[in-house]
Tab-separated table of C-alpha atoms in Angstrom:
chain	number	residue	atom	x	y	z
A	914	MET	CA	73.729	20.607	-52.045
A	915	LYS	CA	76.360	18.563	-53.205
A	916	LYS	CA	76.912	15.252	-50.630
A	917	ALA	CA	80.958	13.541	-50.995
A	918	LEU	CA	80.603	10.283	-52.518
A	919	LEU	CA	81.134	7.030	-50.437
A	920	ALA	CA	85.047	5.357	-50.877
A	921	THR	CA	82.285	2.586	-51.695
A	922	THR	CA	81.309	3.951	-55.134
A	923	ALA	CA	81.008	1.203	-57.218
A	924	LEU	CA	82.140	2.012	-61.167
A	925	LEU	CA	81.897	-0.217	-64.333
A	926	MET	CA	83.644	0.577	-67.740
A	927	THR	CA	81.568	-1.593	-70.594
A	928	ALA	CA	82.798	-2.817	-73.707
A	929	ALA	CA	81.063	-0.222	-75.535
A	930	GLY	CA	82.742	3.255	-73.028
A	931	ALA	CA	79.212	3.781	-71.812
A	932	SER	CA	79.272	4.139	-67.351
A	933	ALA	CA	77.471	3.050	-64.800
A	934	GLU	CA	77.516	4.290	-60.731
A	935	ILE	CA	76.452	3.185	-57.843
A	936	SER	CA	76.873	6.005	-54.588
A	937	LEU	CA	75.816	7.036	-51.821
A	938	SER	CA	75.323	10.221	-50.013
A	939	GLY	CA	73.073	11.564	-46.555
A	940	PHE	CA	73.509	12.951	-43.529
A	941	GLY	CA	73.598	12.476	-39.684
A	942	ARG	CA	72.751	14.078	-36.365
A	943	PHE	CA	71.577	14.140	-32.528
A	944	GLY	CA	71.009	16.468	-30.558
A	945	LEU	CA	68.544	17.629	-27.481
A	946	ASP	CA	65.453	19.564	-27.825
A	947	HIS	CA	64.168	21.366	-25.655
A	948	ASN	CA	59.721	22.613	-26.259
A	949	SER	CA	58.610	24.944	-23.550
A	950	GLY	CA	55.209	24.089	-25.092
A	951	ALA	CA	55.304	20.872	-24.797
A	952	ALA	CA	51.730	19.179	-23.952
A	953	ALA	CA	50.585	18.167	-20.681
A	954	GLY	CA	52.567	14.458	-19.921
A	955	THR	CA	55.455	14.921	-23.053
A	956	ALA	CA	59.332	15.356	-21.903
A	957	LYS	CA	59.904	19.527	-22.648
A	958	THR	CA	63.804	18.081	-23.064
A	959	GLN	CA	63.986	15.284	-25.916
A	960	ILE	CA	67.245	13.995	-27.923
A	961	ASN	CA	66.262	14.270	-31.202
A	962	MET	CA	68.394	12.188	-34.106
A	963	ARG	CA	68.367	10.865	-37.122
A	964	MET	CA	70.134	9.204	-39.817
A	965	ARG	CA	69.683	9.015	-43.889
A	966	VAL	CA	71.391	7.047	-46.705
A	967	ASN	CA	70.646	8.226	-50.230
A	968	ILE	CA	71.524	5.375	-52.659
A	969	ASP	CA	71.700	6.977	-56.105
A	970	GLY	CA	72.643	5.408	-59.505
A	971	SER	CA	73.485	5.938	-63.362
A	972	VAL	CA	74.526	5.111	-66.119
A	973	GLU	CA	75.838	7.265	-69.100
A	974	THR	CA	74.771	6.647	-72.645
A	975	ASP	CA	77.732	6.635	-75.738
A	976	SER	CA	75.690	9.886	-76.703
A	977	GLY	CA	75.608	11.738	-73.807
A	978	VAL	CA	72.296	10.726	-72.240
A	979	LYS	CA	72.728	10.205	-68.904
A	980	PHE	CA	69.470	7.896	-67.282
A	981	GLY	CA	70.145	7.564	-63.484
A	982	GLY	CA	67.287	7.234	-60.143
A	983	ARG	CA	67.157	6.788	-56.543
A	984	ILE	CA	65.655	5.282	-53.166
A	985	ARG	CA	65.801	6.390	-49.886
A	986	LEU	CA	66.982	5.248	-45.868
A	987	GLN	CA	65.807	7.447	-43.368
A	988	TYR	CA	65.224	6.592	-39.989
A	989	ASN	CA	63.991	9.040	-36.843
A	990	ASP	CA	64.038	8.350	-33.422
A	991	GLY	CA	60.687	6.894	-32.408
A	992	ASP	CA	60.653	5.555	-35.650
A	993	THR	CA	59.727	1.272	-35.670
A	994	ALA	CA	62.162	0.466	-38.446
A	995	ALA	CA	64.365	2.951	-40.860
A	996	ALA	CA	61.749	4.309	-44.043
A	997	LEU	CA	62.289	3.078	-47.449
A	998	SER	CA	61.226	6.295	-49.954
A	999	PRO	CA	59.700	4.990	-53.311
A	1000	ALA	CA	61.374	5.843	-56.515
A	1001	MET	CA	63.018	8.814	-58.677
A	1002	LEU	CA	64.338	7.895	-61.966
A	1003	TYR	CA	65.865	10.582	-64.012
A	1004	ALA	CA	67.000	11.536	-67.425
A	1005	ALA	CA	69.657	14.178	-68.034
A	1006	PHE	CA	71.103	15.248	-71.060
A	1007	SER	CA	72.237	19.430	-72.316
A	1008	GLY	CA	71.279	21.283	-68.823
A	1009	VAL	CA	67.349	19.261	-69.296
A	1010	ARG	CA	66.412	16.758	-66.743
A	1011	PHE	CA	63.370	15.187	-66.731
A	1012	GLU	CA	62.103	13.408	-63.536
A	1013	ILE	CA	59.734	10.493	-63.104
A	1014	GLY	CA	58.059	8.872	-60.286
A	1015	ASN	CA	58.585	9.896	-56.781
A	1016	ALA	CA	60.054	13.363	-58.320
A	1017	ASN	CA	61.181	16.673	-56.560
A	1018	THR	CA	59.072	18.992	-57.534
A	1019	ALA	CA	59.261	22.280	-58.438
A	1020	TYR	CA	57.822	24.739	-55.495
A	1021	ASP	CA	60.098	22.354	-53.501
A	1022	SER	CA	63.166	23.003	-55.767
A	1023	ALA	CA	63.014	26.485	-55.409
A	1024	ALA	CA	66.439	28.050	-54.510
A	1025	LEU	CA	66.171	30.147	-51.219
A	1026	MET	CA	62.927	28.868	-49.819
A	1027	TYR	CA	64.950	27.559	-47.052
A	1028	ASN	CA	67.706	29.273	-46.079
A	1029	SER	CA	66.580	30.712	-43.208
A	1030	GLU	CA	66.919	28.052	-41.379
A	1031	ILE	CA	68.823	27.519	-37.909
A	1032	GLY	CA	70.161	24.713	-36.161
A	1033	TYR	CA	71.235	20.992	-36.172
A	1034	LEU	CA	67.919	20.369	-36.969
A	1035	ASP	CA	67.108	23.643	-39.934
A	1036	ARG	CA	64.796	24.638	-38.478
A	1037	GLY	CA	62.442	28.076	-38.119
A	1038	PHE	CA	59.682	30.053	-38.568
A	1039	GLY	CA	59.888	31.422	-41.145
A	1040	ASP	CA	60.154	28.734	-43.203
A	1041	PRO	CA	57.401	27.730	-46.225
A	1042	ASN	CA	53.379	27.589	-45.389
A	1043	GLY	CA	51.148	26.224	-46.710
A	1044	ASN	CA	51.349	22.035	-48.031
A	1045	TYR	CA	52.435	21.054	-51.188
A	1046	TYR	CA	54.603	18.128	-52.724
A	1047	SER	CA	57.562	17.222	-52.317
A	1048	PHE	CA	60.347	14.373	-52.951
A	1049	SER	CA	58.635	11.881	-50.378
A	1050	THR	CA	61.119	10.259	-47.703
A	1051	GLY	CA	59.138	7.483	-47.120
A	1052	ALA	CA	56.063	5.323	-48.215
A	1053	TYR	CA	53.622	7.394	-49.594
A	1054	SER	CA	49.838	7.470	-47.586
A	1055	GLY	CA	47.313	4.294	-48.302
A	1056	ALA	CA	45.040	6.772	-49.855
A	1057	GLU	CA	48.303	7.699	-52.303
A	1058	THR	CA	49.642	4.141	-53.152
A	1059	ASN	CA	49.394	5.555	-56.317
A	1060	ARG	CA	51.150	8.561	-56.478
A	1061	MET	CA	53.002	9.861	-59.538
A	1062	GLY	CA	54.949	13.357	-60.027
A	1063	MET	CA	56.829	13.976	-63.018
A	1064	MET	CA	58.919	17.819	-63.355
A	1065	VAL	CA	61.272	19.040	-66.157
A	1066	ALA	CA	63.544	21.700	-64.905
A	1067	TYR	CA	66.096	23.447	-67.331
A	1068	SER	CA	69.685	25.612	-66.266
A	1069	ALA	CA	71.129	27.281	-67.900
A	1070	GLY	CA	74.237	28.968	-66.364
A	1071	ALA	CA	72.838	30.884	-63.080
A	1072	PHE	CA	69.539	30.953	-64.445
A	1073	ASN	CA	67.308	27.526	-63.695
A	1074	VAL	CA	63.743	27.271	-63.911
A	1075	ARG	CA	61.419	23.891	-63.972
A	1076	LEU	CA	58.101	22.345	-64.200
A	1077	SER	CA	56.676	19.708	-61.924
A	1078	TYR	CA	52.935	17.610	-62.263
A	1079	VAL	CA	51.991	15.361	-59.544
A	1080	THR	CA	48.690	12.888	-59.707
A	1081	PRO	CA	47.498	11.465	-55.966
A	1082	ASP	CA	46.402	8.374	-58.355
A	1083	GLN	CA	47.147	8.006	-61.832
A	1084	THR	CA	45.017	4.646	-62.300
A	1085	VAL	CA	42.092	6.695	-61.908
A	1086	SER	CA	40.042	7.951	-64.249
A	1087	THR	CA	38.405	10.470	-62.462
A	1088	LEU	CA	40.181	11.987	-58.892
A	1089	PRO	CA	37.589	12.212	-56.017
A	1090	ALA	CA	35.925	15.318	-55.154
A	1091	GLY	CA	38.452	17.353	-53.269
A	1092	THR	CA	41.381	16.429	-55.018
A	1093	SER	CA	43.196	17.255	-58.107
A	1094	GLU	CA	46.728	16.765	-59.749
A	1095	GLU	CA	49.807	19.285	-57.954
A	1096	VAL	CA	50.944	22.298	-61.057
A	1097	GLY	CA	53.909	24.006	-59.501
A	1098	ILE	CA	56.517	26.070	-61.408
A	1099	SER	CA	59.745	27.717	-60.478
A	1100	ALA	CA	62.584	29.912	-60.926
A	1101	ASP	CA	66.041	31.595	-60.245
A	1102	TYR	CA	68.574	33.572	-61.247
A	1103	ASN	CA	71.765	34.564	-60.115
A	1104	PHE	CA	73.606	38.409	-60.881
A	1105	GLY	CA	76.587	39.129	-59.165
A	1106	GLN	CA	75.583	39.508	-55.458
A	1107	PHE	CA	71.651	38.717	-55.730
A	1108	THR	CA	69.600	35.911	-56.036
A	1109	VAL	CA	66.308	35.768	-57.126
A	1110	SER	CA	63.634	33.124	-56.821
A	1111	ALA	CA	59.568	32.928	-57.600
A	1112	ALA	CA	57.439	29.372	-57.234
A	1113	TYR	CA	53.574	29.115	-57.647
A	1114	ALA	CA	51.955	25.562	-57.128
A	1115	ASP	CA	48.431	24.997	-58.057
A	1116	ASN	CA	45.826	22.287	-55.985
A	1117	ALA	CA	48.986	22.217	-53.744
A	1118	ALA	CA	49.484	18.163	-52.296
A	1119	GLY	CA	46.690	17.649	-54.507
A	1120	VAL	CA	43.934	19.426	-52.412
A	1121	SER	CA	41.363	21.021	-55.453
A	1122	GLY	CA	41.750	24.978	-55.407
A	1123	GLU	CA	44.040	25.391	-52.195
A	1124	SER	CA	47.381	27.402	-53.281
A	1125	VAL	CA	50.908	28.287	-52.527
A	1126	ALA	CA	52.538	30.808	-53.716
A	1127	PHE	CA	56.177	32.260	-53.108
A	1128	LEU	CA	58.845	34.975	-53.990
A	1129	GLY	CA	62.293	35.369	-52.487
A	1130	ALA	CA	66.216	37.455	-53.122
A	1131	GLU	CA	69.209	37.104	-51.295
A	1132	TYR	CA	72.109	40.001	-51.462
A	1133	ALA	CA	75.716	38.674	-50.944
A	1134	VAL	CA	76.894	41.221	-48.422
A	1135	SER	CA	80.631	39.834	-48.885
A	1136	SER	CA	82.207	36.477	-49.140
A	1137	ALA	CA	81.286	36.158	-45.296
A	1138	ALA	CA	77.740	37.683	-44.905
A	1139	ASN	CA	74.241	37.603	-46.560
A	1140	VAL	CA	71.173	39.003	-46.042
A	1141	GLY	CA	68.061	37.731	-47.494
A	1142	LEU	CA	63.555	38.728	-47.807
A	1143	LEU	CA	61.198	35.459	-48.637
A	1144	TRP	CA	57.628	36.143	-49.065
A	1145	PHE	CA	54.810	33.552	-49.194
A	1146	GLU	CA	51.612	33.004	-48.937
A	1147	TYR	CA	48.933	30.654	-48.456
A	1148	ASN	CA	45.392	30.115	-50.295
A	1149	ALA	CA	43.029	27.888	-47.795
A	1150	LEU	CA	39.894	26.758	-48.791
A	1151	ALA	CA	38.730	27.427	-45.147
A	1152	ALA	CA	39.890	31.436	-44.673
A	1153	ALA	CA	40.666	31.063	-41.113
A	1154	SER	CA	43.490	29.013	-42.381
A	1155	ASP	CA	44.713	31.734	-44.960
A	1156	SER	CA	48.861	32.465	-44.219
A	1157	THR	CA	51.010	35.213	-45.602
A	1158	ARG	CA	54.111	34.916	-44.136
A	1159	VAL	CA	57.391	37.476	-44.681
A	1160	THR	CA	60.703	36.434	-43.240
A	1161	LEU	CA	63.942	39.144	-42.784
A	1162	TYR	CA	67.014	36.470	-42.314
A	1163	GLY	CA	70.798	36.684	-42.918
A	1164	ASN	CA	74.297	35.320	-41.352
A	1165	TYR	CA	78.270	35.756	-40.817
A	1166	LYS	CA	80.988	34.644	-40.855
A	1167	VAL	CA	83.781	34.015	-38.449
A	1168	ASN	CA	86.385	31.890	-38.882
A	1169	ALA	CA	84.586	28.776	-38.041
A	1170	TYR	CA	81.532	30.340	-35.966
A	1171	THR	CA	78.470	30.896	-38.425
A	1172	ILE	CA	76.179	33.245	-37.214
A	1173	LYS	CA	72.788	33.606	-38.189
A	1174	GLY	CA	69.401	35.054	-36.855
A	1175	TYR	CA	65.473	35.226	-38.466
A	1176	VAL	CA	62.133	37.146	-38.210
A	1177	ALA	CA	58.870	36.099	-39.168
A	1178	THR	CA	55.806	38.165	-39.449
A	1179	ASP	CA	52.543	35.236	-40.055
A	1180	ASP	CA	48.550	36.924	-40.261
A	1181	GLN	CA	46.976	33.392	-40.473
A	1182	ALA	CA	44.051	33.848	-37.513
A	1183	GLY	CA	44.062	32.498	-34.279
A	1184	LEU	CA	48.054	32.457	-33.680
A	1185	ALA	CA	49.070	33.748	-29.954
A	1186	THR	CA	51.818	35.604	-31.521
A	1187	ASP	CA	51.807	37.377	-35.486
A	1188	VAL	CA	56.043	37.219	-35.272
A	1189	ALA	CA	58.918	34.506	-34.850
A	1190	TYR	CA	62.092	35.007	-34.389
A	1191	GLY	CA	65.420	33.156	-33.921
A	1192	LEU	CA	68.698	32.735	-33.000
A	1193	GLY	CA	71.521	30.072	-33.933
A	1194	VAL	CA	74.959	29.521	-34.528
A	1195	ASP	CA	77.377	26.947	-36.107
A	1196	TYR	CA	80.797	25.770	-35.288
A	1197	ASP	CA	82.637	24.313	-38.199
A	1198	LEU	CA	84.929	21.102	-37.147
A	1199	GLY	CA	85.034	20.127	-40.558
A	1200	GLY	CA	82.906	16.928	-42.697
A	1201	ALA	CA	81.059	18.561	-39.371
A	1202	ARG	CA	79.578	21.048	-36.996
A	1203	VAL	CA	78.259	21.512	-34.071
A	1204	ALA	CA	75.284	24.279	-33.827
A	1205	GLY	CA	72.583	25.567	-31.355
A	1206	ASP	CA	69.312	26.970	-31.736
A	1207	ILE	CA	67.059	29.179	-30.274
A	1208	HIS	CA	63.292	30.581	-31.500
A	1209	ARG	CA	60.420	31.439	-29.952
A	1210	ASN	CA	57.517	30.532	-32.602
A	1211	TYR	CA	53.903	31.715	-32.861
A	1212	ALA	CA	52.657	29.717	-30.130
A	1213	ASN	CA	54.802	31.915	-27.866
A	1214	ASP	CA	56.619	28.883	-26.982
A	1215	THR	CA	60.943	28.758	-26.575
A	1216	ILE	CA	62.111	26.210	-28.784
A	1217	VAL	CA	66.361	25.187	-28.486
A	1218	GLY	CA	68.266	23.108	-29.259
A	1219	LEU	CA	72.382	22.469	-29.388
A	1220	GLY	CA	73.589	18.964	-31.158
A	1221	VAL	CA	75.801	17.654	-33.997
A	1222	ARG	CA	75.884	17.086	-38.492
A	1223	PHE	CA	77.648	15.433	-39.425
A	1224	ASP	CA	77.109	14.578	-43.977
A	1225	PHE	CA	78.789	12.792	-46.300
């Protein structure tokens, strides 16, 4: 999603003509969150809040190559302090972008994957299943202090393709037993009213032998409405944790209101129910939105949220 740059953006011009830019973007959100299935001794209704600030720096050379990087600051309610992410650096030229460090990953970057989310928390039980690497908002865990990621992406018009690699520890010649490098690939394409997307990651989240896969399609019924179908596959080491999730979603905009909904099924063993669903409504304030959402999850709990989100 595009973020508007703050007025504090600094633009410097060198004598040679190359330009350097520092910009801030992010979002804030706050509201009520209710979970009927909260554990004993835990309040069922709590205040949820988050503040995120992305700090981006870039320079474009005289030859047109753009170099840049990002770090992220984020605070969630309950944190002792704001978390600072590891850095991501990149180079981009003529539709090709290469990232290194705390790189985005091909799987997490696939189009449509999170389009069924609703509410001010942007959540849903039709989201991707399983575990996989993505840009890390906070510090790496102790076992992955030396994690290193790379992603190369190519865009040509409405077509995008990505390939990524993440090693949990680049400093060792042999990773610990059960740990492997994650390799991912994704592609998406828009043609007319249709968008299609696919993604796959092997050794997902660095776990040897686990994998995640995704297929998605969305159809723009009109400028005010669209529907989509998502399929997720999680192959775990333990067969009982295997999961196939299918999500049907749609939204409709009328004036300042957007009505959103989804129905999802999951065949993972041990779930109280294999069907989850949710309904949400957004009201556009112009630069911010008030959003409410209600869900029934796979544990038959009722989840309700009401809050505000603003992006900058």
